[in-house]
CSV table of C-alpha atoms and ligand atoms in Angstrom, one decimal:
chain,number,residue,atom,x,y,z
A,1,UNK,CA,40.3,-127.6,14.3
A,2,UNK,CA,40.6,-127.2,10.5
A,3,UNK,CA,37.0,-126.0,10.2
A,4,UNK,CA,37.1,-123.6,13.1
A,5,UNK,CA,40.4,-122.1,12.0
A,6,UNK,CA,39.1,-121.7,8.5
A,7,UNK,CA,35.9,-119.9,9.6
A,8,UNK,CA,38.0,-117.6,11.7
A,9,UNK,CA,40.5,-116.7,9.0
A,10,UNK,CA,37.7,-116.0,6.6
A,11,UNK,CA,36.0,-113.8,9.1
A,12,UNK,CA,39.2,-111.9,9.7
A,13,UNK,CA,39.8,-111.3,6.0
A,14,UNK,CA,36.1,-110.4,5.3
A,15,UNK,CA,36.1,-107.7,8.0
A,16,UNK,CA,39.6,-106.4,7.3
A,17,UNK,CA,39.4,-106.0,3.5
A,18,UNK,CA,43.0,-104.7,3.4
A,19,UNK,CA,44.1,-108.3,3.9
A,20,UNK,CA,42.8,-109.3,0.6
A,21,UNK,CA,42.5,-112.9,-0.5
A,22,UNK,CA,42.5,-115.3,2.5
A,23,UNK,CA,43.8,-118.2,0.3
A,24,UNK,CA,47.5,-118.1,1.2
A,25,UNK,CA,46.9,-117.7,4.9
A,26,UNK,CA,44.3,-120.6,4.8
A,27,UNK,CA,46.8,-122.8,3.1
A,28,UNK,CA,49.5,-122.0,5.7
A,29,UNK,CA,47.1,-122.6,8.6
A,30,UNK,CA,46.0,-126.0,7.3
A,31,UNK,CA,49.6,-127.0,6.7
A,32,UNK,CA,50.6,-126.0,10.2
A,33,UNK,CA,47.7,-127.9,11.8
A,34,UNK,CA,48.6,-131.0,9.8
A,35,UNK,CA,52.2,-130.8,10.9
A,36,UNK,CA,51.7,-129.8,14.6
A,37,UNK,CA,48.1,-130.3,15.6
A,38,UNK,CA,47.7,-126.6,16.2
A,39,UNK,CA,48.5,-123.2,14.7
A,40,UNK,CA,49.7,-119.8,15.8
A,41,UNK,CA,47.6,-116.7,15.3
A,42,UNK,CA,49.4,-113.7,13.9
A,43,UNK,CA,49.4,-110.7,16.3
A,44,UNK,CA,46.7,-109.1,14.0
A,45,UNK,CA,44.6,-112.2,14.2
A,46,UNK,CA,44.9,-112.3,18.0
A,47,UNK,CA,43.8,-108.7,18.5
A,48,UNK,CA,40.9,-109.1,16.0
A,49,UNK,CA,39.9,-112.3,17.7
A,50,UNK,CA,39.9,-110.9,21.2
A,51,UNK,CA,37.9,-107.8,20.1
A,52,UNK,CA,35.3,-109.9,18.3
A,53,UNK,CA,35.1,-112.2,21.3
A,54,UNK,CA,34.0,-109.1,23.3
A,55,UNK,CA,31.6,-108.2,20.5
A,56,UNK,CA,30.1,-111.7,20.8
A,57,UNK,CA,29.6,-111.6,24.6
A,58,UNK,CA,25.9,-111.9,24.7
A,59,UNK,CA,25.7,-111.1,28.4
A,60,UNK,CA,27.7,-107.8,28.2
A,61,UNK,CA,25.8,-104.5,27.9
A,62,UNK,CA,29.0,-102.5,27.4
A,63,UNK,CA,30.0,-103.7,23.9
A,64,UNK,CA,29.8,-100.4,22.1
A,65,UNK,CA,33.6,-99.9,22.4
A,66,UNK,CA,34.5,-103.5,21.5
A,67,UNK,CA,36.8,-102.3,18.7
A,68,UNK,CA,39.0,-100.2,21.0
A,69,UNK,CA,40.0,-103.1,23.3
A,70,UNK,CA,43.7,-103.0,23.9
A,71,UNK,CA,45.4,-106.4,23.6
A,72,UNK,CA,48.6,-107.3,25.4
A,73,UNK,CA,50.1,-110.2,23.5
A,74,UNK,CA,51.9,-112.3,26.2
A,75,UNK,CA,51.6,-115.7,24.4
A,76,UNK,CA,55.3,-116.5,25.1
A,77,UNK,CA,54.5,-116.6,28.9
A,78,UNK,CA,53.4,-119.7,30.6
A,79,UNK,CA,55.2,-119.9,34.0
A,80,UNK,CA,53.3,-118.9,37.1
A,81,UNK,CA,55.8,-116.2,38.4
A,82,UNK,CA,55.7,-114.3,35.1
A,83,UNK,CA,52.0,-114.7,34.7
A,84,UNK,CA,51.4,-113.2,38.1
A,85,UNK,CA,53.8,-110.3,37.4
A,86,UNK,CA,52.0,-109.6,34.1
A,87,UNK,CA,48.6,-109.7,35.9
A,88,UNK,CA,49.9,-106.9,38.2
A,89,UNK,CA,51.0,-104.9,35.2
A,90,UNK,CA,47.7,-105.5,33.6
A,91,UNK,CA,45.9,-104.0,36.6
A,92,UNK,CA,48.2,-101.0,36.6
A,93,UNK,CA,47.7,-100.4,32.8
A,94,UNK,CA,44.0,-101.0,33.0
A,95,UNK,CA,43.5,-98.8,36.1
A,96,UNK,CA,45.5,-95.9,34.5
A,97,UNK,CA,45.1,-93.7,37.5
A,98,UNK,CA,41.3,-93.9,37.3
A,99,UNK,CA,40.8,-93.4,33.5
A,100,UNK,CA,40.1,-97.1,33.1
A,101,UNK,CA,41.1,-98.8,29.9
A,102,UNK,CA,39.4,-101.9,28.5
A,103,UNK,CA,42.3,-104.3,28.3
A,104,UNK,CA,43.1,-108.0,27.8
A,105,UNK,CA,46.4,-109.9,28.4
A,106,UNK,CA,46.7,-113.1,26.5
A,107,UNK,CA,49.0,-115.8,27.8
A,108,UNK,CA,50.1,-119.1,26.2
A,109,UNK,CA,47.3,-121.2,24.6
A,110,UNK,CA,46.6,-124.8,25.2
A,111,UNK,CA,48.4,-126.9,22.7
A,112,UNK,CA,48.7,-130.7,22.1
A,113,UNK,CA,52.2,-130.5,23.6
A,114,UNK,CA,51.1,-128.8,26.9
A,115,UNK,CA,48.4,-126.8,28.5
A,116,UNK,CA,48.5,-123.1,28.9
A,117,UNK,CA,48.7,-121.5,32.3
A,118,UNK,CA,45.6,-120.8,34.5
A,119,UNK,CA,44.5,-118.1,37.0
A,120,UNK,CA,42.2,-119.9,39.4
A,121,UNK,CA,40.5,-116.7,40.7
A,122,UNK,CA,37.3,-115.6,39.1
A,123,UNK,CA,38.6,-112.0,38.8
A,124,UNK,CA,42.1,-110.7,39.4
A,125,UNK,CA,40.7,-108.7,42.3
A,126,UNK,CA,38.3,-110.5,44.7
A,127,UNK,CA,37.6,-110.0,48.3
A,128,UNK,CA,38.0,-112.9,50.7
A,129,UNK,CA,35.1,-114.5,52.5
A,130,UNK,CA,36.0,-115.9,55.9
A,131,UNK,CA,33.7,-118.4,57.5
A,132,UNK,CA,33.7,-118.0,61.3
A,133,UNK,CA,33.1,-121.0,63.6
A,134,UNK,CA,29.4,-120.1,64.1
A,135,UNK,CA,28.9,-120.1,60.3
A,136,UNK,CA,28.7,-116.3,59.8
A,137,UNK,CA,30.8,-114.9,57.0
A,138,UNK,CA,33.1,-111.9,57.1
A,139,UNK,CA,33.7,-110.5,53.6
A,140,UNK,CA,32.3,-111.7,50.3
A,141,UNK,CA,30.3,-114.9,50.6
A,142,UNK,CA,30.9,-115.6,46.9
A,143,UNK,CA,34.5,-116.2,47.6
A,144,UNK,CA,34.5,-118.5,50.6
A,145,UNK,CA,35.6,-121.5,48.6
A,146,UNK,CA,38.5,-119.6,47.0
A,147,UNK,CA,39.5,-118.2,50.3
A,148,UNK,CA,39.7,-121.7,51.9
A,149,UNK,CA,41.7,-122.9,48.9
A,150,UNK,CA,44.2,-120.0,49.3
A,151,UNK,CA,44.6,-121.0,52.9
A,152,UNK,CA,45.1,-124.7,52.1
A,153,UNK,CA,47.9,-123.4,49.7
A,154,UNK,CA,49.5,-121.5,52.6
A,155,UNK,CA,47.8,-118.1,52.6
A,156,UNK,CA,47.8,-116.7,56.2
A,157,UNK,CA,44.7,-114.7,55.6
A,158,UNK,CA,44.5,-110.9,55.5
A,159,UNK,CA,43.7,-108.5,58.3
A,160,UNK,CA,40.1,-109.9,58.5
A,161,UNK,CA,38.2,-106.9,57.2
A,162,UNK,CA,35.2,-107.4,54.9
A,163,UNK,CA,37.3,-106.2,52.0
A,164,UNK,CA,40.6,-108.2,52.2
A,165,UNK,CA,42.0,-108.7,48.7
A,166,UNK,CA,42.7,-112.3,47.9
A,167,UNK,CA,46.1,-113.4,46.6
A,168,UNK,CA,46.2,-114.6,43.0
A,169,UNK,CA,46.3,-118.4,42.6
A,170,UNK,CA,48.3,-119.0,39.4
A,171,UNK,CA,49.1,-122.3,37.8
A,172,UNK,CA,51.9,-122.4,35.3
A,173,UNK,CA,51.8,-124.9,32.4
A,174,UNK,CA,52.1,-128.4,33.9
A,175,UNK,CA,52.7,-127.0,37.3
A,176,UNK,CA,51.1,-126.7,40.7
A,177,UNK,CA,49.0,-123.6,41.7
A,178,UNK,CA,51.0,-121.0,43.5
A,179,UNK,CA,50.0,-117.9,45.5
A,180,UNK,CA,50.9,-114.3,44.7
A,181,UNK,CA,49.8,-111.3,46.9
A,182,UNK,CA,48.8,-108.3,44.8
A,183,UNK,CA,50.8,-105.2,45.7
A,184,UNK,CA,48.6,-102.4,47.1
A,185,UNK,CA,49.5,-100.1,44.2
A,186,UNK,CA,47.9,-102.5,41.7
A,187,UNK,CA,44.6,-102.5,43.5
A,188,UNK,CA,42.7,-99.3,42.8
A,189,UNK,CA,39.9,-99.0,45.3
A,190,UNK,CA,37.1,-96.5,46.0
A,191,UNK,CA,36.0,-95.8,49.5
A,192,UNK,CA,32.2,-95.3,49.4
A,193,UNK,CA,30.5,-92.2,50.5
A,194,UNK,CA,26.8,-91.2,50.1
A,195,UNK,CA,26.3,-87.7,48.7
A,196,UNK,CA,24.1,-86.6,51.7
A,197,UNK,CA,24.7,-89.1,54.5
A,198,UNK,CA,27.5,-90.8,56.5
A,199,UNK,CA,26.7,-94.5,56.7
A,200,UNK,CA,28.9,-95.6,53.9
A,201,UNK,CA,32.1,-94.2,55.6
A,202,UNK,CA,31.0,-95.3,59.0
A,203,UNK,CA,30.6,-98.9,57.8
A,204,UNK,CA,33.9,-98.7,55.9
A,205,UNK,CA,32.3,-99.6,52.6
A,206,UNK,CA,34.6,-99.8,49.5
A,207,UNK,CA,34.9,-101.5,46.2
A,208,UNK,CA,37.6,-102.1,43.7
A,209,UNK,CA,37.7,-100.1,40.5
A,210,UNK,CA,38.7,-102.7,37.9
A,211,UNK,CA,36.5,-105.7,37.2
A,212,UNK,CA,39.0,-108.1,35.6
A,213,UNK,CA,37.6,-111.5,34.7
A,214,UNK,CA,40.3,-114.1,34.9
A,215,UNK,CA,38.8,-117.5,34.7
A,216,UNK,CA,37.1,-117.4,31.2
A,217,UNK,CA,38.7,-119.0,28.2
A,218,UNK,CA,39.2,-116.9,25.1
A,219,UNK,CA,38.4,-119.2,22.1
A,220,UNK,CA,39.6,-118.0,18.7
A,221,UNK,CA,39.4,-120.2,15.6
A,222,UNK,CA,39.7,-123.5,17.5
A,223,UNK,CA,42.5,-122.3,19.8
A,224,UNK,CA,41.8,-122.0,23.5
A,225,UNK,CA,43.6,-119.3,25.5
A,226,UNK,CA,42.6,-120.4,29.1
A,227,UNK,CA,44.5,-117.6,30.7
A,228,UNK,CA,43.4,-114.2,29.1
A,229,UNK,CA,42.3,-111.9,31.9
A,230,UNK,CA,40.3,-108.9,30.5
A,231,UNK,CA,38.5,-105.9,32.0
A,232,UNK,CA,36.2,-103.0,31.1
A,233,UNK,CA,34.9,-100.6,33.7
A,234,UNK,CA,32.1,-101.0,36.1
A,235,UNK,CA,28.4,-100.2,35.7
A,236,UNK,CA,27.2,-98.9,39.1
A,237,UNK,CA,24.5,-101.5,39.5
A,238,UNK,CA,26.9,-104.4,39.4
A,239,UNK,CA,28.3,-103.1,42.7
A,240,UNK,CA,25.3,-101.3,44.2
A,241,UNK,CA,22.5,-103.6,43.1
A,242,UNK,CA,24.3,-107.0,43.2
A,243,UNK,CA,27.7,-107.2,44.9
A,244,UNK,CA,26.7,-105.2,47.9
A,245,UNK,CA,23.0,-105.9,47.8
A,246,UNK,CA,22.3,-109.5,47.0
A,247,UNK,CA,21.2,-111.5,50.0
A,248,UNK,CA,23.9,-114.1,49.3
A,249,UNK,CA,26.6,-111.4,48.9
A,250,UNK,CA,27.1,-108.4,51.2
A,251,UNK,CA,23.4,-108.2,51.9
A,252,UNK,CA,23.4,-104.5,52.8
A,253,UNK,CA,19.7,-103.7,52.1
A,254,UNK,CA,18.3,-104.7,55.6
A,255,UNK,CA,20.9,-102.8,57.6
A,256,UNK,CA,20.7,-99.8,55.3
A,257,UNK,CA,16.9,-99.6,55.4
A,258,UNK,CA,17.0,-99.8,59.2
A,259,UNK,CA,19.6,-97.0,59.2
A,260,UNK,CA,17.4,-94.9,56.9
A,261,UNK,CA,14.5,-95.4,59.3
A,262,UNK,CA,12.4,-97.2,56.8
A,263,UNK,CA,9.6,-99.6,57.7
A,264,UNK,CA,11.2,-103.0,57.2
A,265,UNK,CA,8.2,-104.9,58.7
A,266,UNK,CA,6.3,-104.7,55.4
A,267,UNK,CA,7.6,-105.4,51.9
A,268,UNK,CA,5.0,-102.9,50.8
A,269,UNK,CA,6.9,-99.9,52.3
A,270,UNK,CA,9.3,-100.7,49.4
A,271,UNK,CA,12.2,-100.4,51.8
A,272,UNK,CA,14.4,-102.6,49.6
A,273,UNK,CA,13.7,-100.4,46.6
A,274,UNK,CA,14.5,-97.3,48.5
A,275,UNK,CA,17.6,-98.6,50.1
A,276,UNK,CA,18.8,-99.8,46.6
A,277,UNK,CA,18.5,-96.4,45.2
A,278,UNK,CA,20.6,-94.8,48.0
A,279,UNK,CA,23.2,-97.6,47.8
A,280,UNK,CA,23.6,-97.0,44.1
A,281,UNK,CA,23.8,-93.3,44.5
A,282,UNK,CA,26.6,-93.8,46.9
A,283,UNK,CA,28.5,-96.0,44.4
A,284,UNK,CA,28.2,-93.6,41.5
A,285,UNK,CA,28.9,-90.6,43.6
A,286,UNK,CA,32.0,-92.2,45.1
A,287,UNK,CA,33.6,-93.3,41.9
A,288,UNK,CA,32.9,-89.8,40.4
A,289,UNK,CA,34.5,-88.1,43.4
A,290,UNK,CA,37.5,-90.4,43.2
A,291,UNK,CA,37.9,-89.6,39.4
A,292,UNK,CA,37.4,-93.3,38.5
A,293,UNK,CA,35.5,-94.4,35.4
A,294,UNK,CA,32.1,-95.9,36.0
A,295,UNK,CA,29.0,-95.9,34.0
A,296,UNK,CA,25.3,-95.9,35.1
A,297,UNK,CA,22.6,-98.2,33.8
A,298,UNK,CA,20.7,-95.5,31.9
A,299,UNK,CA,23.7,-94.3,29.9
A,300,UNK,CA,24.9,-97.8,29.3
A,301,UNK,CA,21.4,-98.9,28.1
A,302,UNK,CA,21.4,-96.1,25.5
A,303,UNK,CA,24.9,-97.0,24.4
A,304,UNK,CA,23.9,-100.6,23.9
A,305,UNK,CA,21.0,-99.6,21.7
A,306,UNK,CA,23.4,-97.4,19.7
A,307,UNK,CA,25.7,-100.5,19.4
A,308,UNK,CA,22.8,-102.5,18.0
A,309,UNK,CA,22.1,-99.9,15.4
A,310,UNK,CA,25.7,-99.6,14.4
A,311,UNK,CA,26.2,-103.4,14.1
A,312,UNK,CA,23.0,-103.7,12.1
A,313,UNK,CA,24.2,-101.0,9.8
A,314,UNK,CA,27.3,-103.1,9.2
A,315,UNK,CA,25.1,-106.1,8.4
A,316,UNK,CA,26.0,-108.0,11.5
A,317,UNK,CA,23.7,-109.8,13.9
A,318,UNK,CA,24.1,-109.0,17.6
A,319,UNK,CA,23.4,-111.8,20.0
A,320,UNK,CA,22.2,-110.8,23.5
A,321,UNK,CA,20.9,-112.5,26.6
A,322,UNK,CA,17.9,-110.4,27.9
A,323,UNK,CA,18.3,-111.6,31.5
A,324,UNK,CA,21.9,-110.3,31.6
A,325,UNK,CA,21.5,-107.2,29.5
A,326,UNK,CA,18.6,-105.7,31.4
A,327,UNK,CA,19.9,-103.9,34.5
A,328,UNK,CA,19.1,-105.3,38.0
A,329,UNK,CA,17.2,-102.2,39.1
A,330,UNK,CA,14.7,-99.8,37.4
A,331,UNK,CA,14.7,-102.3,34.5
A,332,UNK,CA,11.7,-100.8,32.6
A,333,UNK,CA,13.1,-97.3,32.9
A,334,UNK,CA,15.9,-98.4,30.5
A,335,UNK,CA,15.5,-98.8,26.8
A,336,UNK,CA,17.1,-102.3,26.7
A,337,UNK,CA,14.1,-103.7,28.6
A,338,UNK,CA,11.5,-103.1,25.9
A,339,UNK,CA,12.6,-105.5,23.2
A,340,UNK,CA,13.8,-109.1,22.7
A,341,UNK,CA,17.1,-110.4,21.5
A,342,UNK,CA,18.5,-113.4,19.7
A,343,UNK,CA,20.8,-115.3,22.1
A,344,UNK,CA,22.7,-117.3,19.4
A,345,UNK,CA,26.4,-117.7,20.3
A,346,UNK,CA,29.0,-116.7,17.7
A,347,UNK,CA,32.8,-117.3,17.6
A,348,UNK,CA,35.4,-116.1,18.6
A,349,UNK,CA,34.0,-115.9,22.2
A,350,UNK,CA,34.8,-115.9,25.9
A,351,UNK,CA,33.5,-119.2,27.4
A,352,UNK,CA,33.4,-120.9,30.8
A,353,UNK,CA,35.1,-124.3,30.9
A,354,UNK,CA,33.6,-126.5,33.7
A,355,UNK,CA,37.0,-127.1,35.3
A,356,UNK,CA,37.6,-123.4,35.6
A,357,UNK,CA,34.3,-122.8,37.3
A,358,UNK,CA,35.2,-125.6,39.8
A,359,UNK,CA,38.6,-124.0,40.4
A,360,UNK,CA,37.1,-120.5,41.0
A,361,UNK,CA,34.8,-122.0,43.6
A,362,UNK,CA,37.8,-123.4,45.4
A,363,UNK,CA,36.6,-127.0,44.8
A,364,UNK,CA,39.5,-128.3,42.8
A,365,UNK,CA,42.3,-130.2,44.5
A,366,UNK,CA,45.3,-127.9,44.7
B,401,LIG,N1,29.6,-108.2,37.7
B,401,LIG,C1,31.0,-108.4,38.1
B,401,LIG,C2,31.3,-107.7,39.4
B,401,LIG,O1,30.4,-107.1,40.0
B,401,LIG,C3,31.9,-107.9,37.0
B,401,LIG,C4,31.7,-108.4,35.6
B,401,LIG,C5,32.3,-107.6,34.5
B,401,LIG,N2,31.9,-106.2,34.5
B,401,LIG,C6,32.3,-105.3,33.7
B,401,LIG,N3,31.8,-104.1,33.8
B,401,LIG,N4,33.2,-105.5,32.8
B,401,LIG,O2,32.4,-107.8,39.9
């Protein structure tokens, strides 16, 4: 703890020269850790730590704007009811009527005295996956575990569409997990429409506008904030080339290719590739039409390369994981494909704790 705290305080002072000599702050932090086993970040340290955690997210292509992350300091909150209410406010402030704002809400940290709260859902907004008796799944197969868990906790289930929003499962400090339905106003969604065709409306396709990761721990200078939901805006391929396209997700490429009259009997007709392009055009077109922020993989690739240049000019190393940075379609048509990256992890960072992954899969005992 002492060592991690010290490294962080030094980093903060180094990058924010106005703070001057770190000596007095270091002495105070060490004394607080000796007396209590932990220490409290100043609001400035928290905001800096959260922003740098984004900057250090090796899997994120969207880091150019890391320094403009808005930070909601809610460290005084640790009970489930208030956490849930603040998550709803987070979604409203982040959605901002469509002009999406990168935002993080930080709740109470883990301390020697008691654990911080937890959101069990992987994201604040996730669609249910219902397993029917025959084994087929309605909704998002990724979330079947969480859906079953919600039902064990008393959720009656939604209307049974492929896009039913799951309730939040929130656990206050030292408490049992509880369910909270998200109010409709908090869930900004985009009905999908293809610019030249009607299949997207006919099939009732839609997706939510705000990707808000809720089960990762924000680690700053040895302190764990296990409940710190954060969001940016979507890149189209996340939805069009993964969520709706992966064979173990909504698996829309086969029906779409059929619908487009493509030859699905041979891989060499490139029916998957052609269906992917149309699905992704529908995603970008629909968000644009709805006035909701979304980026495309070509733009974001260029921005990421700009980010690398900028960081290099500041004398900082940027870690990156090639397999996550490179977009899942048209990879070599983007600049980020044609180079290698160093994947060293730096701190502060967002990290996955094993127990949080187990909870998000719905495998933990409620
Ligand atoms: N890939 C995830 C999804 O499709 C979202 C991850 C975060 N994405 C982002 N643009 N901040 O839901």
